[in-house]
Amino acid sequence: MQTHWVGRFTHQKQLVLNIAVILVTLACLYPGISQASVNDSFTQVRQLAQLAEYIAVDYVEAVRDGQVINGDEYQEMLEFSQLIVTKVSAIQNEQTRGAELATQANALQDAIQKKQDTETIRQMSSSLRGTLLALMPQSALPDRLLPKTSIKQLFENQCASCHGESGGGDGVLAAQLKPAPTDFSDKERALNRSLLGLYDAISRGIDETAMQAFDQLSEQERWSLAFHVGSLAFQSGSPVAGEASNVTLQQLVNHTPAQLAADLPEVTLQTVQGLRANPKPLFEVSDDPLKITRDQLLLAQAAHQRGDYQVAQTLAVSAYLDGFELIENSLDAQDKALRRSLEVDMMAMRQLMKQPQAAGEVEGAVSQILIQLDDADRLLSESTLSNVTLFSASLFILLREGLEALLVVIAMVTVLVRTGRKDGLRYVHLGWVAALLAGVATWAAAQSLISISGASREVMEGVAALLAVLVLLYVGIWMHSKTHAAQWQAYIQQHINTHLTSGTLWGLALLAFIVVYREVFETVLFYQALLTQTASTQYPSVIGGFSLGVAFLLLLAWVLARYSVKLPIAKFFSITTYLLLALAFILMGKAVSALQEAALLGITPLPVSFEIDWVGVKSNWQGILAQLSVLLIFMMVTGSRKKASCPTSRTGDFKNPGIAPSKPD
């Protein structure tokens, strides 16, 4: 199952990432086989797997004890086996296991022609299907199924007329159909039928039968129907909790119950039947970030092996953002070097996934990361976070995320007070209060209504940080031009009442919202991850750290608001200018880092590796150059303004603008 945020990144393509995928694909059209031909090959392989499954299921209706008992069914078996041989021959040159496929297909056809027993045919079909599954990409599974009442209504509307209200193949139209509709309550058939095969039949239909393609239904509706009809023969089953945890959703979908019970010795057939009857446990979201990281890495490795490099990179991004990032703070408290090593290795992994690599290189890199993840897991599980560590982590999270937002809001409030425009304060307060509410609401929606992937979260935070940088840089440059008291007084008299219009004030509200919203959302995310590492008896430590952080921020806000107002106007503007410049510098680093983590920006490491987290500095050229550009823009603009404002008359004229110098006696 995919991850808990927002979730599950491989199933829901976000718009901005789709655009990136399209651009990369267009840029890589030459040389090589097009993605369309690769997809067509996978479609052929999937259809072959479907045919092999049909033979395993229906052969029992055609032959018994070496004799044909149903001529029509046997003819269909012959046709299906010939079709498999033909299709395998057509695609075997494109597959690394083409010779093996051809051997298995020919052997299956020969066995059917010789009317061998049902168990032999099933074993051969299962073996062929297993080889085909190994060549197929992982299926994009649903995040959740429709409610049971909705599924039953959907089945009644779309399927009951042929298959019957209970799925027994006895619908009102069944007598007119040849071959007869499938009896989904037949347990022997169901044991040899996979959910993937049922889904494909619903999606594509079955040639030369009355089973049409239901491609007008949504993905979720088709999967819901597949799970429903696949459960009808097993309604009395109940999963055993311990054994059920050994079966993944992908395994339950891809393999028949008989195959799963045979291939997984630790799982009984009763357990598999119970999961087919009630797959809900497999749809429950995992809250273990390290498990999510491992699962996504292994899926990324599999995607890279089959040549699907874009999917591989996307999964590698998800492994970091939807998994590892959530326990970084906790791991930092235990072993900062291990956290840093994992972060660097996982960032490098993304670059490997983008294109073909030498044999074993990706596998070796993944193995190295998995070893380190085991070390991190052992460290976090064996050395339970102490109360002091939890208190400190809770305090640090709030201070780190809240301080930046607080400084920006206080600066805006102080400017309005100093300009005599206290009527604008309500706009700023509206912005940060709305951000608090929106951040919590977004988090709540992500838990129950929608999925927000880690990459989407980073894109949101990166874009918000970039917007904040632009506004902070603009305001900082504007304030720098008013650092002389005389210039400020003249500006007040001439412009302030006209320039602080309602539109400008709403702009201040928007800035307050953007800055606070990104910090609130990230804070909630990190606290959620921290709580997964916390025993219920340790909650007071987390709450204590949070409360102390709130108290410190409130005290700091009071001190800044009280004493910044009393500063001389020139000094206030000078201090605030460089404070905003520093915040713009930090946020630019965080913006670049977030977009890099979402794989929208490249990562070119510096010759030396270092990290200054509190100012957002990372050891890569993109981040360093972006932050330097903030300083360069500030120096260029303020330098040109300073040069332009240099007085050409006597000093007395500058100190007293608008007053002509007195004539000498």
XYZ file of C-alpha atoms in Angstrom:
665
model
C 0.000 0.000 0.000
C 1.247 3.471 -0.657
C 2.007 6.090 1.907
C -0.039 8.119 4.357
C 0.264 11.575 2.969
C -1.193 12.905 1.048
C -0.582 10.548 0.048
C 0.297 8.125 -1.903
C 2.357 9.720 -4.546
C 2.371 7.076 -7.289
C -1.439 6.948 -7.543
C -2.272 10.649 -7.828
C -0.304 12.772 -10.379
C -0.247 16.376 -9.333
C -0.561 18.959 -12.120
C 2.822 20.565 -11.710
C 4.584 17.210 -11.716
C 2.673 16.137 -14.819
C 3.996 19.190 -16.620
C 7.522 18.280 -15.574
C 7.057 14.716 -16.785
C 5.808 15.907 -20.180
C 8.747 18.283 -20.610
C 11.290 15.622 -19.655
C 9.672 13.090 -21.972
C 9.687 15.501 -24.910
C 13.319 16.308 -24.228
C 14.273 12.631 -24.264
C 12.487 11.420 -27.383
C 15.747 10.723 -29.203
C 17.337 8.275 -29.312
C 15.612 5.095 -28.200
C 12.224 3.433 -28.112
C 9.315 5.784 -27.433
C 7.335 5.486 -24.220
C 4.267 4.624 -26.309
C 5.920 1.482 -27.615
C 7.039 0.525 -24.106
C 3.489 0.971 -22.815
C 2.156 -1.108 -25.731
C 4.555 -3.908 -24.827
C 3.364 -3.878 -21.224
C -0.260 -3.953 -22.420
C 0.499 -7.045 -24.488
C 2.132 -8.734 -21.505
C -0.854 -7.947 -19.294
C -3.285 -9.378 -21.851
C -1.214 -12.558 -21.996
C -1.414 -12.867 -18.205
C -5.184 -12.486 -18.473
C -5.404 -15.271 -21.067
C -3.244 -17.582 -18.939
C -5.573 -16.994 -16.012
C -8.655 -17.798 -18.122
C -7.149 -21.141 -19.039
C -6.366 -21.956 -15.394
C -9.937 -21.121 -14.396
C -11.972 -22.581 -17.280
C -10.034 -25.697 -18.256
C -11.878 -27.736 -15.632
C -15.101 -27.107 -17.588
C -13.564 -28.469 -20.814
C -11.626 -31.651 -19.929
C -11.965 -34.312 -17.244
C -9.965 -37.525 -16.919
C -8.379 -36.949 -20.336
C -11.733 -36.602 -22.082
C -13.440 -33.528 -23.560
C -16.642 -32.886 -21.595
C -17.568 -29.603 -23.284
C -16.560 -29.127 -26.910
C -17.132 -25.377 -26.950
C -15.055 -24.830 -23.812
C -12.261 -27.069 -25.098
C -12.197 -25.225 -28.415
C -11.852 -21.994 -26.479
C -8.894 -23.444 -24.531
C -7.203 -24.379 -27.810
C -7.809 -20.915 -29.232
C -6.527 -19.179 -26.100
C -3.369 -21.289 -25.958
C -2.681 -20.626 -29.656
C -3.242 -16.909 -29.114
C -0.725 -16.946 -26.242
C 1.884 -18.662 -28.414
C 1.303 -16.169 -31.224
C 1.495 -13.117 -28.963
C 4.572 -14.398 -27.134
C 6.296 -14.951 -30.464
C 5.489 -11.379 -31.471
C 6.885 -9.758 -28.324
C 9.611 -12.158 -27.188
C 12.404 -10.141 -28.845
C 11.403 -7.119 -26.724
C 11.535 -9.041 -23.432
C 14.601 -10.180 -21.512
C 12.816 -13.441 -20.661
C 11.377 -13.985 -24.144
C 12.851 -17.465 -24.608
C 11.464 -18.606 -21.266
C 8.032 -17.249 -22.183
C 8.056 -19.038 -25.539
C 9.009 -22.341 -23.898
C 6.256 -22.038 -21.300
C 3.622 -20.996 -23.878
C 4.444 -23.898 -26.206
C 4.443 -26.365 -23.303
C 1.018 -25.139 -22.165
C -0.426 -25.456 -25.669
C 0.983 -28.965 -26.009
C -0.485 -30.012 -22.636
C -3.928 -28.727 -23.611
C -3.777 -30.537 -26.938
C -2.918 -33.740 -25.051
C -5.863 -33.136 -22.674
C -3.725 -33.388 -19.557
C -5.339 -33.145 -16.096
C -6.650 -29.886 -14.662
C -4.029 -29.564 -11.911
C -1.175 -29.830 -14.427
C -2.734 -27.164 -16.649
C -3.252 -24.891 -13.667
C 0.353 -25.248 -12.553
C 1.647 -24.525 -16.068
C -0.700 -21.542 -16.479
C 0.316 -20.227 -13.075
C 4.015 -20.547 -13.928
C 3.514 -18.722 -17.238
C 1.480 -16.016 -15.534
C 4.178 -15.594 -12.856
C 6.805 -14.982 -15.550
C 4.523 -12.434 -17.198
C 3.823 -10.654 -13.897
C 7.567 -10.245 -13.356
C 7.736 -8.295 -16.621
C 4.771 -6.064 -15.806
C 4.933 -2.733 -13.965
C 3.206 -2.575 -10.603
C -0.497 -1.876 -10.981
C -1.729 1.537 -9.843
C -3.974 0.502 -6.989
C -6.823 2.563 -5.520
C -6.343 4.562 -2.329
C -9.655 3.277 -1.055
C -12.733 1.442 -2.282
C -16.255 2.788 -2.477
C -18.520 2.216 0.538
C -20.137 -1.228 0.543
C -23.619 0.140 -0.094
C -22.366 2.089 -3.118
C -20.565 -0.984 -4.501
C -23.666 -3.160 -4.153
C -25.743 -0.530 -5.923
C -23.139 -0.273 -8.680
C -23.099 -4.066 -9.107
C -26.892 -4.158 -9.244
C -27.008 -1.433 -11.904
C -24.171 -2.693 -14.104
C -23.805 -6.444 -13.549
C -26.853 -8.076 -11.959
C -28.852 -8.476 -15.179
C -26.290 -11.057 -16.381
C -24.530 -12.287 -13.242
C -27.530 -12.199 -10.884
C -28.101 -10.147 -7.759
C -25.837 -12.400 -5.683
C -23.278 -12.951 -8.483
C -24.254 -16.574 -9.104
C -24.382 -16.214 -12.896
C -28.178 -16.460 -12.903
C -29.314 -12.998 -14.007
C -32.455 -12.407 -16.076
C -30.391 -12.335 -19.272
C -28.152 -15.298 -18.419
C -30.180 -17.899 -20.348
C -29.703 -15.939 -23.582
C -25.923 -15.713 -23.288
C -23.308 -18.099 -24.602
C -20.966 -18.716 -22.955
C -22.892 -18.322 -19.706
C -21.980 -15.454 -17.354
C -19.410 -16.213 -14.661
C -20.644 -17.610 -11.365
C -18.659 -15.555 -8.871
C -19.870 -17.691 -5.965
C -18.074 -20.756 -7.369
C -15.253 -21.189 -4.855
C -13.069 -23.408 -7.049
C -13.059 -20.813 -9.814
C -12.500 -17.975 -7.339
C -9.447 -19.715 -5.855
C -7.818 -19.537 -9.287
C -8.948 -16.035 -10.261
C -6.957 -12.914 -9.389
C -8.381 -9.503 -8.639
C -6.157 -8.092 -11.389
C -7.768 -10.471 -13.879
C -11.236 -9.424 -12.725
C -10.295 -5.755 -13.021
C -8.933 -6.258 -16.535
C -12.103 -8.090 -17.571
C -14.224 -5.209 -16.241
C -12.011 -2.593 -17.883
C -11.453 -4.234 -21.280
C -14.245 -6.770 -21.609
C -13.743 -10.318 -22.920
C -13.611 -10.990 -26.642
C -16.293 -13.209 -28.199
C -18.483 -13.040 -25.079
C -21.254 -10.750 -23.850
C -18.810 -9.248 -21.333
C -18.339 -5.676 -22.538
C -15.738 -3.144 -21.439
C -16.970 -0.850 -18.659
C -14.469 1.878 -19.449
C -17.098 4.537 -18.736
C -16.678 3.746 -15.036
C -13.979 5.437 -12.990
C -10.845 3.591 -11.841
C -12.199 3.467 -8.299
C -15.539 2.078 -9.459
C -13.883 -0.667 -11.537
C -11.544 -1.657 -8.714
C -14.451 -1.640 -6.266
C -16.410 -3.994 -8.528
C -13.380 -6.277 -8.922
C -12.906 -6.529 -5.153
C -16.647 -7.089 -4.687
C -17.064 -9.938 -7.177
C -13.756 -11.410 -6.030
C -15.130 -11.628 -2.483
C -18.448 -13.346 -3.198
C -17.092 -16.900 -2.920
C -15.351 -16.194 0.394
C -17.946 -14.423 2.522
C -17.525 -16.874 5.397
C -13.779 -16.293 5.634
C -12.172 -14.196 8.373
C -8.514 -13.149 8.260
C -6.059 -14.066 10.982
C -4.476 -10.784 12.071
C -0.922 -12.058 12.414
C -0.845 -13.838 9.066
C -2.728 -11.094 7.243
C 0.128 -8.683 7.959
C 2.380 -10.859 5.758
C 0.290 -10.181 2.643
C 0.523 -6.886 0.768
C -2.277 -5.353 -1.250
C -0.211 -5.732 -4.427
C 0.189 -9.465 -3.764
C -3.521 -9.910 -3.087
C -4.350 -8.142 -6.355
C -1.785 -9.799 -8.623
C -2.039 -13.414 -7.502
C -4.831 -15.917 -7.105
C -5.629 -17.200 -3.585
C -4.248 -20.611 -4.537
C -0.966 -19.061 -5.742
C -0.573 -16.906 -2.628
C -1.119 -19.817 -0.268
C 1.406 -21.895 -2.228
C 4.050 -19.147 -2.549
C 3.829 -17.805 1.018
C 4.331 -20.704 3.452
C 3.690 -18.433 6.426
C 0.184 -17.608 5.144
C -2.696 -20.093 5.164
C -5.336 -20.361 2.471
C -7.918 -19.431 5.098
C -6.144 -16.119 5.662
C -6.065 -15.314 1.948
C -9.751 -16.161 1.643
C -10.478 -13.918 4.589
C -8.611 -11.034 2.944
C -10.527 -11.542 -0.275
C -13.751 -11.386 1.742
C -12.605 -8.328 3.690
C -9.562 -6.497 2.233
C -10.068 -3.468 4.489
C -6.940 -4.150 6.638
C -4.764 -3.784 3.533
C -6.208 -0.350 2.796
C -5.356 1.006 6.219
C -2.670 3.667 5.932
C 0.702 2.769 7.344
C 1.967 5.323 9.846
C 5.525 3.996 9.903
C 7.649 6.452 7.879
C 10.581 4.037 7.624
C 8.371 1.260 6.218
C 7.004 3.726 3.677
C 10.569 4.653 2.728
C 11.582 1.022 2.220
C 8.483 0.145 0.212
C 8.846 3.126 -2.118
C 12.549 2.485 -2.646
C 11.921 -1.126 -3.637
C 9.156 -0.067 -6.020
C 11.524 2.542 -7.488
C 14.189 -0.111 -8.004
C 11.678 -2.382 -9.769
C 10.544 0.490 -12.016
C 14.166 1.274 -12.928
C 14.851 -2.377 -13.761
C 12.015 -2.427 -16.285
C 13.166 0.874 -17.834
C 10.421 3.128 -16.465
C 12.838 5.820 -15.287
C 10.348 8.638 -14.721
C 8.232 6.456 -12.432
C 11.400 5.284 -10.677
C 12.461 8.856 -9.926
C 8.956 9.764 -8.749
C 8.948 6.819 -6.339
C 12.420 7.748 -5.080
C 11.152 11.273 -4.362
C 8.171 9.807 -2.522
C 10.456 7.546 -0.460
C 12.135 10.629 0.966
C 9.231 13.069 1.292
C 6.422 10.704 2.298
C 8.623 8.634 4.567
C 12.105 9.558 5.700
C 11.577 13.312 6.042
C 8.951 12.704 8.722
C 11.431 11.113 11.140
C 14.404 13.380 10.434
C 13.920 15.416 13.608
C 13.715 12.284 15.777
C 16.748 10.697 14.108
C 18.678 13.953 14.452
C 18.254 13.703 18.206
C 19.809 10.211 18.163
C 22.427 10.251 15.395
C 22.833 13.385 13.303
C 25.566 11.839 11.139
C 23.299 8.941 10.172
C 20.466 11.321 9.319
C 22.774 13.411 7.153
C 24.215 10.344 5.404
C 20.751 9.003 4.606
C 19.601 12.371 3.305
C 22.611 12.694 0.984
C 22.323 9.093 -0.274
C 18.596 9.390 -0.966
C 19.083 12.645 -2.864
C 21.783 10.952 -4.953
C 19.435 8.022 -5.553
C 17.057 10.291 -7.466
C 19.777 11.136 -9.945
C 20.523 7.437 -10.508
C 16.859 6.689 -11.160
C 16.571 9.241 -13.970
C 18.476 7.208 -16.562
C 20.042 3.797 -17.289
C 22.942 2.794 -15.018
C 25.643 0.155 -15.039
C 24.523 -3.291 -13.941
C 24.137 -3.501 -10.177
C 24.686 0.207 -9.477
C 21.097 1.023 -8.538
C 20.704 -2.253 -6.637
C 23.874 -1.527 -4.653
C 22.774 2.006 -3.819
C 19.336 0.809 -2.686
C 20.902 -1.934 -0.562
C 23.185 0.605 1.123
C 20.227 2.853 1.954
C 18.188 -0.099 3.253
C 21.062 -1.036 5.591
C 21.151 2.514 6.943
C 17.357 2.523 7.314
C 17.653 -0.652 9.390
C 20.197 1.137 11.590
C 17.835 4.099 11.953
C 14.894 1.808 12.725
C 16.881 -0.061 15.344
C 18.138 3.177 16.858
C 14.660 4.694 17.105
C 12.981 1.530 18.377
C 15.623 0.293 20.816
C 16.407 3.675 22.327
C 12.940 5.077 22.919
C 12.979 8.846 22.793
C 13.415 10.170 26.308
C 11.086 12.745 27.828
C 13.857 15.342 27.631
C 14.429 14.571 23.934
C 10.716 14.802 23.163
C 10.429 18.067 25.080
C 13.419 19.533 23.245
C 12.263 18.320 19.843
C 8.783 19.738 20.414
C 10.204 23.085 21.505
C 12.692 23.231 18.626
C 10.074 22.422 15.972
C 7.803 25.261 17.071
C 10.597 27.807 17.479
C 12.228 26.954 14.159
C 9.007 27.130 12.180
C 7.344 29.946 14.119
C 10.191 32.428 14.399
C 10.343 33.319 10.709
C 6.603 33.945 10.481
C 6.619 35.947 13.705
C 9.382 38.291 12.565
C 7.625 39.096 9.288
C 4.266 39.750 10.967
C 5.824 41.927 13.694
C 7.722 43.943 11.074
C 4.484 44.663 9.180
C 2.622 45.553 12.371
C 5.376 47.920 13.470
C 5.505 49.654 10.080
C 1.762 50.320 10.236
C 2.022 51.673 13.771
C 4.962 53.922 12.904
C 3.147 55.301 9.875
C 0.046 56.141 11.877
C -2.061 53.647 9.938
C -3.324 51.455 12.771
C -6.471 50.892 10.742
C -4.369 48.534 8.623
C -3.531 46.263 11.545
C -6.747 44.328 11.145
C -5.662 43.266 7.644
C -2.397 41.805 8.958
C -4.168 40.087 11.837
C -6.759 38.728 9.426
C -3.955 37.260 7.288
C -2.111 35.369 10.032
C -5.271 34.187 11.815
C -6.674 32.878 8.506
C -3.352 31.116 7.908
C -3.555 29.344 11.268
C -7.075 28.139 10.518
C -6.236 27.170 6.914
C -3.124 25.238 7.958
C -5.012 23.136 10.484
C -7.945 22.663 8.065
C -5.600 21.520 5.287
C -3.975 19.004 7.587
C -7.374 17.681 8.717
C -8.556 17.395 5.101
C -5.383 15.542 4.156
C -6.131 12.974 6.850
C -9.728 12.226 5.916
C -10.815 13.734 2.601
C -7.936 14.164 0.171
C -4.393 13.031 -0.393
C -1.537 15.497 -0.495
C 1.693 13.874 -1.512
C 5.021 14.791 -0.023
C 6.118 16.265 -3.344
C 2.973 18.384 -3.597
C 3.597 19.616 -0.088
C 7.151 20.620 -0.989
C 5.988 22.365 -4.161
C 3.432 24.312 -2.128
C 6.028 25.280 0.467
C 8.638 26.142 -2.162
C 6.308 28.391 -4.171
C 5.044 30.061 -0.987
C 8.628 30.716 0.101
C 9.511 32.206 -3.297
C 6.517 34.559 -3.131
C 7.511 35.573 0.379
C 11.097 36.217 -0.775
C 9.909 38.561 -3.529
C 7.675 40.529 -1.162
C 10.286 40.677 1.615
C 12.985 41.806 -0.799
C 10.714 44.505 -2.199
C 9.701 45.760 1.255
C 13.290 45.610 2.491
C 14.559 47.699 -0.432
C 11.693 50.153 0.057
C 12.485 50.509 3.772
C 16.195 50.944 3.057
C 15.359 53.981 0.937
C 13.647 55.554 3.970
C 16.443 55.093 6.515
C 17.114 58.839 6.672
C 14.694 60.552 9.002
C 14.219 63.547 6.712
C 13.415 61.328 3.746
C 10.921 59.365 5.841
C 9.144 62.487 7.091
C 8.850 63.792 3.539
C 7.507 60.433 2.386
C 4.936 60.409 5.196
C 3.712 63.878 4.286
C 3.480 63.230 0.560
C 2.581 59.574 0.057
C 1.610 57.425 3.008
C -2.088 58.236 3.134
C -2.534 57.717 -0.590
C -0.234 54.698 -1.042
C -1.670 52.620 1.790
C -4.919 52.059 -0.046
C -7.266 49.139 0.596
C -5.533 47.188 -2.166
C -2.146 47.620 -0.510
C -3.568 46.635 2.854
C -5.044 43.461 1.378
C -1.580 42.793 -0.023
C -0.216 42.917 3.523
C -2.902 40.456 4.583
C -1.878 38.126 1.749
C 1.804 38.304 2.732
C 0.925 37.507 6.356
C -1.183 34.585 5.159
C 1.505 33.133 2.854
C 4.321 33.359 5.391
C 2.330 31.945 8.294
C 0.459 29.268 6.299
C 3.561 27.465 5.051
C 5.041 27.422 8.560
C 1.816 26.203 10.204
C 1.354 23.362 7.739
C 4.951 22.225 8.085
C 4.731 22.484 11.890
C 1.634 20.277 12.014
C 3.348 17.761 9.759
C 6.427 17.492 11.982
C 4.379 17.234 15.158
C 2.347 14.440 13.608
C 5.555 12.550 12.819
C 6.903 13.236 16.336
C 3.754 11.819 17.932
C 4.198 8.531 16.037
C 7.449 8.106 18.028
C 5.809 9.018 21.331
C 4.200 6.718 23.893
C 0.897 7.908 25.343
C 2.577 8.429 28.722
C 5.041 10.843 27.093
C 2.467 13.211 25.620
C 2.959 15.709 28.497
C 6.594 16.146 27.400
C 5.531 17.022 23.847
C 2.791 19.334 25.125
C 5.260 20.939 27.544
C 7.744 21.715 24.768
C 4.973 23.105 22.592
C 3.620 25.265 25.436
C 7.044 26.669 26.256
C 7.575 27.442 22.577
C 4.256 29.295 22.402
C 5.139 31.244 25.554
C 8.561 32.198 24.172
C 7.113 33.343 20.843
C 4.456 35.423 22.615
C 7.113 37.017 24.831
C 9.321 37.735 21.835
C 6.383 39.246 19.976
C 5.625 41.525 22.914
C 9.253 42.639 23.253
C 9.616 43.321 19.532
C 6.307 45.161 19.279
C 6.990 47.264 22.369
C 10.579 48.303 21.760
C 10.640 48.511 17.967
C 8.018 51.256 18.188
C 10.280 53.238 20.528
C 13.328 53.028 18.280
C 14.306 56.183 16.370
C 12.700 55.998 12.962
C 15.983 55.789 11.045
C 17.380 53.056 13.273
C 14.119 51.131 13.175
C 14.028 51.121 9.398
C 17.705 50.227 9.153
C 17.370 47.262 11.529
C 14.142 46.081 9.913
C 15.645 46.334 6.430
C 18.435 43.904 7.234
C 16.113 41.661 9.219
C 13.842 41.304 6.187
C 16.881 40.765 3.958
C 18.059 37.962 6.253
C 14.604 36.361 6.178
C 14.499 36.629 2.376
C 17.948 34.972 2.235
C 16.814 32.100 4.486
C 13.498 31.588 2.706
C 15.196 31.525 -0.697
C 17.376 28.661 0.516
C 14.346 26.810 1.829
C 12.404 27.455 -1.378
C 15.159 25.964 -3.536
C 15.578 23.030 -1.154
C 11.828 22.303 -1.219
C 11.664 22.404 -5.020
C 14.734 20.170 -5.224
C 13.126 17.672 -2.866
C 10.049 17.688 -5.117
C 12.383 16.960 -8.080
C 11.425 20.176 -9.889
C 14.949 21.601 -9.602
C 18.201 19.760 -10.172
C 20.882 19.210 -7.539
C 24.506 19.941 -8.425
C 26.628 19.326 -5.316
C 29.551 21.519 -4.343
C 33.032 19.959 -4.032
C 32.618 19.982 -0.240
C 29.611 18.802 1.742
C 28.185 21.028 4.471
C 24.880 22.236 5.837
C 23.895 25.364 7.809
C 20.275 24.557 8.426
C 19.314 27.624 10.450
C 20.059 29.922 7.510
C 18.866 27.483 4.851
C 22.306 26.924 3.298
C 22.929 23.572 1.581
C 26.020 22.403 -0.280
C 24.691 22.609 -3.836
C 25.152 25.228 -6.530
C 21.465 25.905 -7.130
C 20.769 26.896 -3.533
C 23.967 28.887 -3.070
C 23.493 30.862 -6.293
C 19.826 31.562 -5.528
C 20.671 32.924 -2.084
C 23.567 34.969 -3.439
C 21.194 36.441 -6.034
C 19.038 37.808 -3.188
C 22.050 39.637 -1.755
C 23.181 40.794 -5.190
C 19.765 42.206 -6.120
C 19.567 44.032 -2.797
C 23.044 45.548 -3.182
C 22.499 46.560 -6.808
C 19.135 48.229 -6.207
C 20.062 49.958 -2.973
C 23.430 50.985 -4.425
C 21.832 52.557 -7.509
C 19.230 54.360 -5.377
C 21.882 55.638 -3.023
C 23.904 56.973 -5.936
C 20.840 58.564 -7.492
C 19.896 60.260 -4.204
C 23.342 61.753 -3.522
C 22.868 65.543 -3.006
C 24.316 67.845 -5.602
C 23.852 70.889 -3.375
C 25.203 71.651 0.024
C 24.739 69.355 2.988
C 22.351 71.775 4.595
C 19.947 71.345 1.670
C 19.840 67.551 2.256
C 19.229 67.849 5.945
C 16.418 70.305 5.415
C 14.667 69.385 2.174
C 12.559 72.090 0.643
C 14.398 74.908 2.507
C 16.674 77.063 0.430
C 20.112 77.755 1.872
C 20.458 81.171 3.432
C 22.487 83.739 1.601
C 25.769 84.791 3.145
C 25.801 88.154 4.900
